[in-house]
Amino acid sequence: MSNKVSVVQQSHGMPPLPLLQYPSADHFNPSPPHLPTDMSQKTGMHRHQSQDLSSFYSLPPGGVSQITPSMSWQPQPVYPLSSCGFRQPYSSSLPSSSSYPRFSHSLMLGPSGMHPTGIPHPAIVPPSGKQEHDQYDRNMYAKPHPEPKREKEPKKPVIKKPLNAFMLYMKEMRAKVIAECTLKESAAINQILGRRWHALTREEQAKYYELARKERQLHMQLYPTWSARDNYGKKKRRKREKQQQDPTTGMSTNLPPSSSSSSSSSSSCSSSSMEHTCCVRDDGWSQSAWPLLRLLLFLRSAWMFAFSSIRATNRLITLLTVPRRKKKCIRYLQGGRCASTHSSDGSAIDSPSSPLYPFQQAHSPVPAPAPTPTPLPPSPPPPASPPNKHHHPRPKLLGLSIQTLARQHKCPPP
DNA sequence: GGACCTTTGAAGCAC
DNA sequence: GTGCTTCAAAGGTCC
């Protein structure tokens, strides 16, 4: 009990903060003595960097107001559209408690309850029964009632994964989106945040990538023996049977044994054309027609390209001159107040100056300007932002799985 | 009460 | 090495 530290996490800076308990690192690692003494030196974190993280982590009560919201969000170019899909000139004030006080660590606490680095770590949550999504009971520690649960907590606490750049961004911006859009549903908010994330400039994203990198470093130092494997498979596996039986897609299970074992290319439906062909094959195209079909598809693309060469050229110029987003495969829910003010496909939500990207065009009635390997603009900071590799077929909210679309189409990496 | 939804990125896992 | 899966946050929704 003594090795747990009550910490405060604020959700969006709005409601009273729930207290988190973080065990000291040595609770998990018998030998982390290298950690706390001077983390900043080991991690190479300097003062200003700590301030960067300060918005995600706890701050001393007095110092909050002195610090601008993290990343010092400057007013962004204002788009004439209403709020949520875009960056807006946020009223620079977060909700009164914009400090996002979160957590502290017994080993990291300085005299003022702060680690010298200012980067206490959020990764640990008590092993409450609700450790999956609601790892911590918000009222559990906030309310001054006796805490019988604390008595029986010999269970091993759960060390969570460090947050990646986008998660850090979500944490910071969620409150703003909620305030602007009066939305509460996280799924919708996350859609908005995902779009805003793409609307960020490289430099803005780089800040979060850097924060995430530091977060991982710190996490690694705090829990050197921890591995993502520790939490792997703890959540219940999503029932893929549903998706496999999904009649709308239904492509994954119908392949005949011969085709499924034939070649890797036949099972890969990553590109749009391949997706086409996969469907066709499932509909009963013979193997012999396969090369011909591909040839036809290629010819069609070539013809379309020639037909729209001028347009494609213009588009190419735009692509080269406008910061490119990774994916533009997102649609907004119509229901939310922040839903698109224009079209239902979310295109209006896009930054007006940004062009349609190949993926979008592939879905637009206008023929796409051919799959030319457009040279990407100077590729940006995301230090280690690999191409999106995963594929989450989750057909639901939008009827069409955004993730499936986005990831199957393998929108180009930034 | 718990899974799902939704997003991106990191890491694990399987082949 | 490549591609797929899982998990991280969050809170409403649904079963």
Tab-separated table of C-alpha atoms (C1' of nucleotides) in Angstrom:
chain	number	residue	atom	x	y	z
A	1	MET	CA	0.000	0.000	0.000
A	2	SER	CA	2.803	2.300	0.675
A	3	ASN	CA	4.276	1.724	-2.660
A	4	LYS	CA	1.269	3.087	-4.388
A	5	VAL	CA	0.888	6.676	-5.068
A	6	SER	CA	-2.380	8.318	-5.477
A	7	VAL	CA	-2.277	10.335	-8.539
A	8	VAL	CA	-4.713	12.407	-10.327
A	9	GLN	CA	-5.844	11.984	-13.770
A	10	GLN	CA	-8.014	14.417	-15.372
A	11	SER	CA	-10.178	13.474	-18.130
A	12	HIS	CA	-10.333	16.298	-20.589
A	13	GLY	CA	-9.783	18.622	-17.798
A	14	MET	CA	-13.440	18.804	-17.054
A	15	PRO	CA	-14.790	16.773	-14.218
A	16	PRO	CA	-13.190	16.245	-10.903
A	17	LEU	CA	-10.124	14.263	-11.342
A	18	PRO	CA	-10.107	10.660	-10.537
A	19	LEU	CA	-7.204	9.489	-8.609
A	20	LEU	CA	-4.941	6.940	-10.005
A	21	GLN	CA	-2.674	4.804	-8.078
A	22	TYR	CA	0.619	4.026	-9.511
A	23	PRO	CA	2.875	1.615	-7.907
A	24	SER	CA	6.448	2.409	-7.780
A	25	ALA	CA	8.545	1.022	-10.457
A	26	ASP	CA	10.317	-1.319	-8.184
A	27	HIS	CA	7.030	-2.874	-7.562
A	28	PHE	CA	7.409	-4.394	-10.953
A	29	ASN	CA	11.024	-4.349	-11.536
A	30	PRO	CA	13.253	-5.466	-8.851
A	31	SER	CA	16.062	-3.508	-10.295
A	32	PRO	CA	15.175	-0.161	-11.641
A	33	PRO	CA	17.326	1.887	-9.397
A	34	HIS	CA	18.703	3.739	-12.290
A	35	LEU	CA	15.494	5.422	-12.954
A	36	PRO	CA	14.488	8.278	-10.925
A	37	THR	CA	17.535	10.034	-9.852
A	38	ASP	CA	18.227	11.904	-12.959
A	39	MET	CA	15.971	10.835	-15.653
A	40	SER	CA	16.404	13.924	-17.601
A	41	GLN	CA	19.965	13.203	-18.263
A	42	LYS	CA	19.412	9.684	-19.240
A	43	THR	CA	16.617	10.451	-21.494
A	44	GLY	CA	18.110	13.557	-22.804
A	45	MET	CA	15.094	15.500	-21.780
A	46	HIS	CA	15.556	19.093	-21.125
A	47	ARG	CA	13.458	21.562	-19.464
A	48	HIS	CA	11.592	22.723	-22.433
A	49	GLN	CA	10.833	19.217	-23.349
A	50	SER	CA	9.355	18.594	-20.033
A	51	GLN	CA	7.117	21.469	-20.621
A	52	ASP	CA	6.023	19.900	-23.761
A	53	LEU	CA	4.920	16.966	-21.821
A	54	SER	CA	3.467	19.005	-19.105
A	55	SER	CA	0.133	19.223	-20.675
A	56	PHE	CA	-0.206	15.508	-20.614
A	57	TYR	CA	1.053	15.051	-17.182
A	58	SER	CA	0.528	16.553	-13.871
A	59	LEU	CA	1.607	19.985	-13.069
A	60	PRO	CA	1.986	21.721	-9.814
A	61	PRO	CA	-1.150	23.617	-9.080
A	62	GLY	CA	0.385	26.995	-9.242
A	63	GLY	CA	2.231	26.502	-12.397
A	64	VAL	CA	-0.607	25.603	-14.588
A	65	SER	CA	-1.737	28.953	-15.605
A	66	GLN	CA	1.714	29.904	-16.599
A	67	ILE	CA	1.901	27.297	-19.206
A	68	THR	CA	0.087	27.565	-22.377
A	69	PRO	CA	-1.795	24.582	-23.572
A	70	SER	CA	0.623	22.080	-24.703
A	71	MET	CA	2.141	22.506	-28.059
A	72	SER	CA	1.188	26.100	-27.770
A	73	TRP	CA	-1.475	25.724	-30.285
A	74	GLN	CA	-1.508	28.759	-32.372
A	75	PRO	CA	-4.536	29.849	-34.168
A	76	GLN	CA	-4.666	27.959	-37.353
A	77	PRO	CA	-5.949	29.094	-40.649
A	78	VAL	CA	-9.620	29.357	-40.314
A	79	TYR	CA	-11.725	27.480	-42.703
A	80	PRO	CA	-15.130	28.736	-43.432
A	81	LEU	CA	-16.661	25.552	-42.277
A	82	SER	CA	-18.086	25.116	-38.931
A	83	SER	CA	-15.865	23.608	-36.445
A	84	CYS	CA	-15.142	20.127	-36.013
A	85	GLY	CA	-13.525	18.659	-38.969
A	86	PHE	CA	-11.039	21.422	-38.976
A	87	ARG	CA	-8.594	23.232	-37.000
A	88	GLN	CA	-10.070	26.309	-35.630
A	89	PRO	CA	-8.809	29.188	-33.742
A	90	TYR	CA	-9.371	27.567	-30.470
A	91	SER	CA	-10.027	29.771	-27.627
A	92	SER	CA	-6.692	29.182	-26.204
A	93	SER	CA	-8.157	28.358	-22.901
A	94	LEU	CA	-8.821	24.871	-22.050
A	95	PRO	CA	-11.415	24.175	-19.492
A	96	SER	CA	-10.443	25.652	-16.253
A	97	SER	CA	-8.328	22.721	-15.378
A	98	SER	CA	-6.400	22.550	-18.503
A	99	SER	CA	-3.384	21.191	-16.878
A	100	TYR	CA	-4.330	17.626	-17.446
A	101	PRO	CA	-2.881	16.539	-14.234
A	102	ARG	CA	-2.498	12.905	-14.532
A	103	PHE	CA	-0.136	10.818	-12.661
A	104	SER	CA	2.893	10.719	-10.677
A	105	HIS	CA	5.260	8.134	-9.670
A	106	SER	CA	6.645	7.536	-6.296
A	107	LEU	CA	10.087	7.209	-7.614
A	108	MET	CA	9.763	10.154	-9.809
A	109	LEU	CA	8.197	12.569	-7.467
A	110	GLY	CA	10.163	15.555	-6.603
A	111	PRO	CA	9.612	17.645	-3.570
A	112	SER	CA	6.574	19.151	-5.122
A	113	GLY	CA	5.192	15.866	-6.160
A	114	MET	CA	6.799	16.096	-9.500
A	115	HIS	CA	9.529	14.211	-11.043
A	116	PRO	CA	12.467	16.293	-12.056
A	117	THR	CA	11.586	15.578	-15.602
A	118	GLY	CA	8.013	16.485	-15.066
A	119	ILE	CA	7.089	13.304	-16.764
A	120	PRO	CA	5.340	10.973	-14.475
A	121	HIS	CA	4.076	8.035	-16.276
A	122	PRO	CA	0.503	7.078	-16.917
A	123	ALA	CA	1.120	3.590	-17.930
A	124	ILE	CA	0.230	1.835	-14.784
A	125	VAL	CA	-3.239	1.260	-13.619
A	126	PRO	CA	-4.450	-0.678	-10.692
A	127	PRO	CA	-5.687	-4.083	-11.575
A	128	SER	CA	-9.233	-3.265	-10.946
A	129	GLY	CA	-11.799	-5.454	-12.435
A	130	LYS	CA	-12.452	-2.882	-15.051
A	131	GLN	CA	-9.055	-2.655	-16.449
A	132	GLU	CA	-9.943	-2.980	-20.022
A	133	HIS	CA	-11.457	0.228	-21.139
A	134	ASP	CA	-12.112	1.934	-17.939
A	135	GLN	CA	-9.013	0.964	-16.237
A	136	TYR	CA	-9.729	3.184	-13.387
A	137	ASP	CA	-12.897	3.915	-11.646
A	138	ARG	CA	-13.313	7.607	-11.746
A	139	ASN	CA	-15.052	7.762	-8.442
A	140	MET	CA	-12.954	5.210	-6.826
A	141	TYR	CA	-10.372	7.598	-5.600
A	142	ALA	CA	-12.018	10.881	-6.059
A	143	LYS	CA	-14.640	10.273	-3.490
A	144	PRO	CA	-13.555	10.190	0.087
A	145	HIS	CA	-15.281	6.990	0.906
A	146	PRO	CA	-13.484	4.129	2.494
A	147	GLU	CA	-11.805	2.080	-0.097
A	148	PRO	CA	-12.300	-1.535	0.642
A	149	LYS	CA	-10.934	-2.445	-2.700
A	150	ARG	CA	-7.579	-1.233	-1.701
A	151	GLU	CA	-7.365	-3.901	0.888
A	152	LYS	CA	-7.251	-6.618	-1.643
A	153	GLU	CA	-4.935	-5.355	-4.224
A	154	PRO	CA	-2.094	-7.758	-4.133
A	155	LYS	CA	-2.851	-8.343	-7.743
A	156	LYS	CA	-0.234	-7.279	-10.109
A	157	PRO	CA	-0.924	-3.881	-11.526
A	158	VAL	CA	-1.214	-3.524	-15.192
A	159	ILE	CA	1.348	-1.572	-17.074
A	160	LYS	CA	-0.219	-0.039	-20.061
A	161	LYS	CA	1.322	0.639	-23.347
A	162	PRO	CA	2.845	4.017	-23.812
A	163	LEU	CA	0.730	6.328	-25.823
A	164	ASN	CA	1.606	6.916	-29.389
A	165	ALA	CA	1.603	10.260	-31.067
A	166	PHE	CA	-1.985	10.172	-32.083
A	167	MET	CA	-3.120	9.089	-28.675
A	168	LEU	CA	-1.301	11.971	-27.143
A	169	TYR	CA	-2.903	14.251	-29.614
A	170	MET	CA	-6.294	12.842	-28.840
A	171	LYS	CA	-5.797	13.302	-25.178
A	172	GLU	CA	-5.013	16.897	-25.629
A	173	MET	CA	-7.569	17.786	-28.193
A	174	ARG	CA	-10.480	15.742	-27.066
A	175	ALA	CA	-11.654	18.342	-24.650
A	176	LYS	CA	-11.595	20.969	-27.309
A	177	VAL	CA	-13.550	18.888	-29.697
A	178	ILE	CA	-16.071	18.083	-27.047
A	179	ALA	CA	-16.405	21.705	-26.199
A	180	GLU	CA	-16.725	22.803	-29.755
A	181	CYS	CA	-18.942	20.111	-30.981
A	182	THR	CA	-20.910	19.277	-27.904
A	183	LEU	CA	-20.252	15.730	-28.759
A	184	LYS	CA	-19.640	13.087	-26.249
A	185	GLU	CA	-19.468	9.932	-28.178
A	186	SER	CA	-15.890	8.978	-28.422
A	187	ALA	CA	-16.240	7.220	-31.695
A	188	ALA	CA	-17.428	10.362	-33.393
A	189	ILE	CA	-14.918	12.476	-31.603
A	190	ASN	CA	-12.156	10.195	-32.630
A	191	GLN	CA	-13.220	10.478	-36.200
A	192	ILE	CA	-12.966	14.194	-35.968
A	193	LEU	CA	-9.664	13.976	-34.245
A	194	GLY	CA	-8.398	11.602	-36.832
A	195	ARG	CA	-9.261	14.059	-39.514
A	196	ARG	CA	-7.736	16.906	-37.658
A	197	TRP	CA	-4.671	14.837	-37.159
A	198	HIS	CA	-4.301	14.561	-40.868
A	199	ALA	CA	-4.898	18.248	-41.211
A	200	LEU	CA	-1.987	19.004	-38.987
A	201	THR	CA	1.167	20.154	-40.571
A	202	ARG	CA	4.193	17.989	-40.468
A	203	GLU	CA	5.714	20.186	-37.884
A	204	GLU	CA	2.697	19.982	-35.683
A	205	GLN	CA	2.575	16.259	-35.965
A	206	ALA	CA	6.270	16.067	-35.321
A	207	LYS	CA	5.733	17.501	-31.904
A	208	TYR	CA	3.519	14.632	-31.013
A	209	TYR	CA	5.791	12.094	-32.548
A	210	GLU	CA	8.545	13.473	-30.456
A	211	LEU	CA	6.405	13.364	-27.374
A	212	ALA	CA	5.485	9.823	-28.105
A	213	ARG	CA	9.076	8.939	-28.574
A	214	LYS	CA	9.913	10.393	-25.210
A	215	GLU	CA	6.996	8.613	-23.739
A	216	ARG	CA	8.303	5.326	-25.009
A	217	GLN	CA	11.748	6.101	-23.771
A	218	LEU	CA	10.477	6.916	-20.363
A	219	HIS	CA	8.295	3.881	-20.314
A	220	MET	CA	11.212	1.765	-21.300
A	221	GLN	CA	13.301	3.172	-18.547
A	222	LEU	CA	10.641	2.838	-15.970
A	223	TYR	CA	9.773	-0.690	-16.893
A	224	PRO	CA	12.659	-2.169	-18.728
A	225	THR	CA	11.260	-5.636	-18.520
A	226	TRP	CA	7.847	-4.688	-19.740
A	227	SER	CA	6.799	-5.710	-23.140
A	228	ALA	CA	3.699	-5.071	-25.106
A	229	ARG	CA	3.409	-8.792	-25.065
A	230	ASP	CA	2.387	-8.532	-21.445
A	231	ASN	CA	-0.923	-7.041	-22.414
A	232	TYR	CA	-1.217	-8.796	-25.669
A	233	GLY	CA	-4.317	-10.849	-25.950
A	234	LYS	CA	-5.748	-9.629	-22.695
A	235	LYS	CA	-8.627	-7.977	-24.286
A	236	LYS	CA	-11.100	-10.288	-25.657
A	237	ARG	CA	-10.495	-11.003	-29.209
A	238	ARG	CA	-13.031	-9.429	-31.376
A	239	LYS	CA	-15.277	-11.900	-32.870
A	240	ARG	CA	-14.060	-12.322	-36.334
A	241	GLU	CA	-16.618	-14.912	-37.103
A	242	LYS	CA	-19.070	-12.099	-37.544
A	243	GLN	CA	-16.878	-10.344	-39.979
A	244	GLN	CA	-16.031	-13.444	-41.828
A	245	GLN	CA	-19.683	-14.114	-42.276
A	246	ASP	CA	-20.385	-10.551	-43.156
A	247	PRO	CA	-22.387	-10.790	-46.351
A	248	THR	CA	-21.349	-7.350	-47.497
A	249	THR	CA	-17.710	-8.233	-47.607
A	250	GLY	CA	-17.747	-11.954	-47.397
A	251	MET	CA	-14.544	-12.184	-49.315
A	252	SER	CA	-12.297	-13.674	-46.840
A	253	THR	CA	-13.796	-17.050	-46.442
A	254	ASN	CA	-15.015	-17.941	-49.837
A	255	LEU	CA	-11.805	-18.558	-51.573
A	256	PRO	CA	-11.574	-22.061	-52.788
A	257	PRO	CA	-8.785	-24.087	-51.359
A	258	SER	CA	-6.879	-24.048	-54.569
A	259	SER	CA	-6.829	-20.319	-54.862
A	260	SER	CA	-6.150	-19.743	-51.263
A	261	SER	CA	-3.038	-21.773	-51.484
A	262	SER	CA	-1.982	-20.579	-54.840
A	263	SER	CA	-0.003	-17.454	-54.400
A	264	SER	CA	0.389	-14.647	-52.066
A	265	SER	CA	-0.726	-12.177	-54.642
A	266	SER	CA	-4.033	-13.842	-55.049
A	267	SER	CA	-4.825	-13.478	-51.431
A	268	SER	CA	-3.692	-9.934	-51.199
A	269	CYS	CA	-6.433	-7.469	-51.774
A	270	SER	CA	-4.577	-4.484	-50.671
A	271	SER	CA	-4.912	-2.342	-53.698
A	272	SER	CA	-8.179	-1.268	-55.073
A	273	SER	CA	-7.719	-3.183	-58.226
A	274	MET	CA	-6.834	-6.241	-56.363
A	275	GLU	CA	-9.844	-5.802	-54.256
A	276	HIS	CA	-11.816	-5.766	-57.389
A	277	THR	CA	-10.257	-8.869	-58.602
A	278	CYS	CA	-10.690	-10.612	-55.360
A	279	CYS	CA	-14.361	-9.975	-55.535
A	280	VAL	CA	-14.513	-11.086	-59.079
A	281	ARG	CA	-12.791	-14.255	-58.322
A	282	ASP	CA	-15.087	-14.960	-55.547
A	283	ASP	CA	-17.948	-14.476	-57.871
A	284	GLY	CA	-16.721	-17.330	-59.916
A	285	TRP	CA	-14.193	-16.107	-62.396
A	286	SER	CA	-12.066	-18.871	-63.613
A	287	GLN	CA	-8.389	-18.901	-63.024
A	288	SER	CA	-7.746	-18.668	-66.716
A	289	ALA	CA	-9.536	-15.355	-66.948
A	290	TRP	CA	-7.403	-13.887	-64.295
A	291	PRO	CA	-4.524	-12.579	-66.415
A	292	LEU	CA	-6.935	-11.199	-68.931
A	293	LEU	CA	-8.853	-9.430	-66.268
A	294	ARG	CA	-5.754	-7.867	-64.935
A	295	LEU	CA	-4.762	-6.775	-68.371
A	296	LEU	CA	-8.137	-5.189	-68.885
A	297	LEU	CA	-7.909	-3.404	-65.631
A	298	PHE	CA	-4.530	-2.131	-66.535
A	299	LEU	CA	-5.729	-0.955	-69.899
A	300	ARG	CA	-8.648	0.736	-68.359
A	301	SER	CA	-6.424	2.560	-65.946
A	302	ALA	CA	-4.100	3.566	-68.711
A	303	TRP	CA	-6.927	4.872	-70.765
A	304	MET	CA	-8.330	6.789	-67.890
A	305	PHE	CA	-4.966	8.213	-67.248
A	306	ALA	CA	-4.572	9.387	-70.788
A	307	PHE	CA	-8.053	10.753	-70.780
A	308	SER	CA	-7.510	12.799	-67.729
A	309	SER	CA	-3.884	13.549	-68.184
A	310	ILE	CA	-4.277	17.257	-67.876
A	311	ARG	CA	-6.269	16.917	-64.780
A	312	ALA	CA	-3.847	14.445	-63.437
A	313	THR	CA	-0.982	16.746	-64.136
A	314	ASN	CA	-2.621	19.524	-62.262
A	315	ARG	CA	-3.313	17.185	-59.494
A	316	LEU	CA	0.229	16.022	-59.420
A	317	ILE	CA	1.387	19.567	-59.112
A	318	THR	CA	-0.955	20.059	-56.260
A	319	LEU	CA	0.251	16.944	-54.616
A	320	LEU	CA	3.763	18.126	-54.838
A	321	THR	CA	3.033	21.501	-53.444
A	322	VAL	CA	0.519	20.758	-50.767
A	323	PRO	CA	1.398	18.791	-47.686
A	324	ARG	CA	0.048	15.402	-48.222
A	325	ARG	CA	-2.049	13.528	-45.843
A	326	LYS	CA	-1.743	9.931	-45.308
A	327	LYS	CA	-5.270	8.882	-45.601
A	328	LYS	CA	-8.367	10.543	-46.638
A	329	CYS	CA	-10.626	7.670	-46.265
A	330	ILE	CA	-12.720	8.999	-43.497
A	331	ARG	CA	-16.281	9.878	-43.505
A	332	TYR	CA	-18.192	11.643	-40.926
A	333	LEU	CA	-21.220	10.522	-39.241
A	334	GLN	CA	-24.087	12.553	-40.347
A	335	GLY	CA	-25.650	12.631	-36.975
A	336	GLY	CA	-23.211	14.687	-35.019
A	337	ARG	CA	-23.384	18.390	-34.912
A	338	CYS	CA	-19.885	18.440	-36.096
A	339	ALA	CA	-20.696	16.370	-39.038
A	340	SER	CA	-19.878	17.763	-42.344
A	341	THR	CA	-21.563	20.929	-43.182
A	342	HIS	CA	-21.498	19.965	-46.776
A	343	SER	CA	-21.325	16.620	-48.248
A	344	SER	CA	-22.024	13.366	-46.682
A	345	ASP	CA	-18.807	11.840	-47.756
A	346	GLY	CA	-16.841	14.193	-45.663
A	347	SER	CA	-15.101	15.797	-48.526
A	348	ALA	CA	-16.241	19.179	-47.501
A	349	ILE	CA	-14.618	18.661	-44.254
A	350	ASP	CA	-11.317	18.408	-45.861
A	351	SER	CA	-9.241	21.376	-45.810
A	352	PRO	CA	-10.383	23.366	-48.759
A	353	SER	CA	-6.985	23.678	-50.210
A	354	SER	CA	-6.242	20.054	-50.032
A	355	PRO	CA	-6.773	17.962	-53.047
A	356	LEU	CA	-8.465	14.702	-53.251
A	357	TYR	CA	-6.123	11.866	-52.867
A	358	PRO	CA	-5.987	8.839	-54.997
A	359	PHE	CA	-7.972	6.821	-52.620
A	360	GLN	CA	-10.810	9.245	-52.558
A	361	GLN	CA	-10.818	9.520	-56.234
A	362	ALA	CA	-11.006	5.861	-56.562
A	363	HIS	CA	-14.344	6.124	-54.884
A	364	SER	CA	-15.512	9.168	-56.664
A	365	PRO	CA	-17.587	8.991	-59.778
A	366	VAL	CA	-14.882	10.777	-61.664
A	367	PRO	CA	-12.274	8.447	-62.990
A	368	ALA	CA	-9.156	8.484	-60.992
A	369	PRO	CA	-6.089	9.931	-62.580
A	370	ALA	CA	-4.342	6.682	-62.743
A	371	PRO	CA	-2.169	5.026	-60.213
A	372	THR	CA	0.909	6.939	-61.062
A	373	PRO	CA	3.611	6.554	-58.520
A	374	THR	CA	3.531	10.144	-57.512
A	375	PRO	CA	6.666	11.205	-55.807
A	376	LEU	CA	5.862	12.143	-52.317
A	377	PRO	CA	6.688	15.567	-51.102
A	378	PRO	CA	9.610	15.861	-48.783
A	379	SER	CA	8.755	13.364	-46.255
A	380	PRO	CA	8.242	14.677	-42.889
A	381	PRO	CA	9.190	14.310	-39.378
A	382	PRO	CA	7.165	11.444	-38.196
A	383	PRO	CA	10.279	9.863	-36.987
A	384	ALA	CA	9.230	6.353	-37.326
A	385	SER	CA	5.863	6.511	-38.810
A	386	PRO	CA	5.692	3.358	-40.793
A	387	PRO	CA	3.143	2.753	-43.421
A	388	ASN	CA	-0.118	1.690	-42.129
A	389	LYS	CA	0.007	-1.965	-42.101
A	390	HIS	CA	-2.912	-3.157	-40.199
A	391	HIS	CA	-6.280	-3.914	-41.373
A	392	HIS	CA	-9.315	-3.620	-39.208
A	393	PRO	CA	-12.473	-4.675	-40.796
A	394	ARG	CA	-15.068	-3.152	-38.601
A	395	PRO	CA	-18.143	-2.588	-40.578
A	396	LYS	CA	-20.596	-0.729	-38.557
A	397	LEU	CA	-21.130	2.843	-37.786
A	398	LEU	CA	-20.814	4.058	-41.277
A	399	GLY	CA	-22.049	0.997	-42.947
A	400	LEU	CA	-18.741	0.905	-44.654
A	401	SER	CA	-15.738	0.154	-42.625
A	402	ILE	CA	-13.537	3.147	-42.781
A	403	GLN	CA	-10.624	1.315	-41.436
A	404	THR	CA	-11.066	-1.391	-43.927
A	405	LEU	CA	-11.124	1.089	-46.717
A	406	ALA	CA	-8.280	3.110	-45.456
A	407	ARG	CA	-6.031	0.292	-44.632
A	408	GLN	CA	-6.857	-1.972	-47.429
A	409	HIS	CA	-6.140	0.774	-49.839
A	410	LYS	CA	-2.859	1.341	-48.206
A	411	CYS	CA	-2.886	5.023	-48.433
A	412	PRO	CA	0.638	6.134	-48.909
A	413	PRO	CA	2.700	6.747	-45.880
A	414	PRO	CA	3.450	10.296	-44.971
B	1	DG	C1'	-20.976	-5.455	-16.700
B	2	DG	C1'	-18.554	-5.756	-20.649
B	3	DA	C1'	-17.959	-5.567	-25.671
B	4	DC	C1'	-18.267	-2.410	-29.344
B	5	DC	C1'	-17.389	1.776	-31.904
B	6	DT	C1'	-13.707	4.954	-33.880
B	7	DT	C1'	-9.184	6.886	-34.738
B	8	DT	C1'	-3.599	6.261	-35.534
B	9	DG	C1'	0.660	4.336	-34.271
B	10	DA	C1'	3.632	0.893	-32.072
B	11	DA	C1'	4.662	-3.588	-31.314
B	12	DG	C1'	3.738	-8.487	-31.314
B	13	DC	C1'	2.696	-12.419	-33.891
B	14	DA	C1'	2.355	-15.610	-37.839
B	15	DC	C1'	3.939	-17.147	-42.065
C	1	DG	C1'	10.594	-9.528	-44.547
C	2	DT	C1'	5.764	-8.866	-45.011
C	3	DG	C1'	1.222	-8.538	-43.493
C	4	DC	C1'	-2.153	-9.024	-40.011
C	5	DT	C1'	-3.601	-8.438	-35.074
C	6	DT	C1'	-3.764	-6.318	-30.691
C	7	DC	C1'	-3.626	-2.522	-27.648
C	8	DA	C1'	-3.273	2.060	-26.093
C	9	DA	C1'	-7.727	6.525	-24.722
C	10	DA	C1'	-12.399	7.733	-24.356
C	11	DG	C1'	-17.358	7.634	-23.377
C	12	DG	C1'	-21.750	6.666	-25.338
C	13	DT	C1'	-24.338	2.668	-26.872
C	14	DC	C1'	-26.004	-1.864	-26.988
C	15	DC	C1'	-26.680	-6.548	-25.420
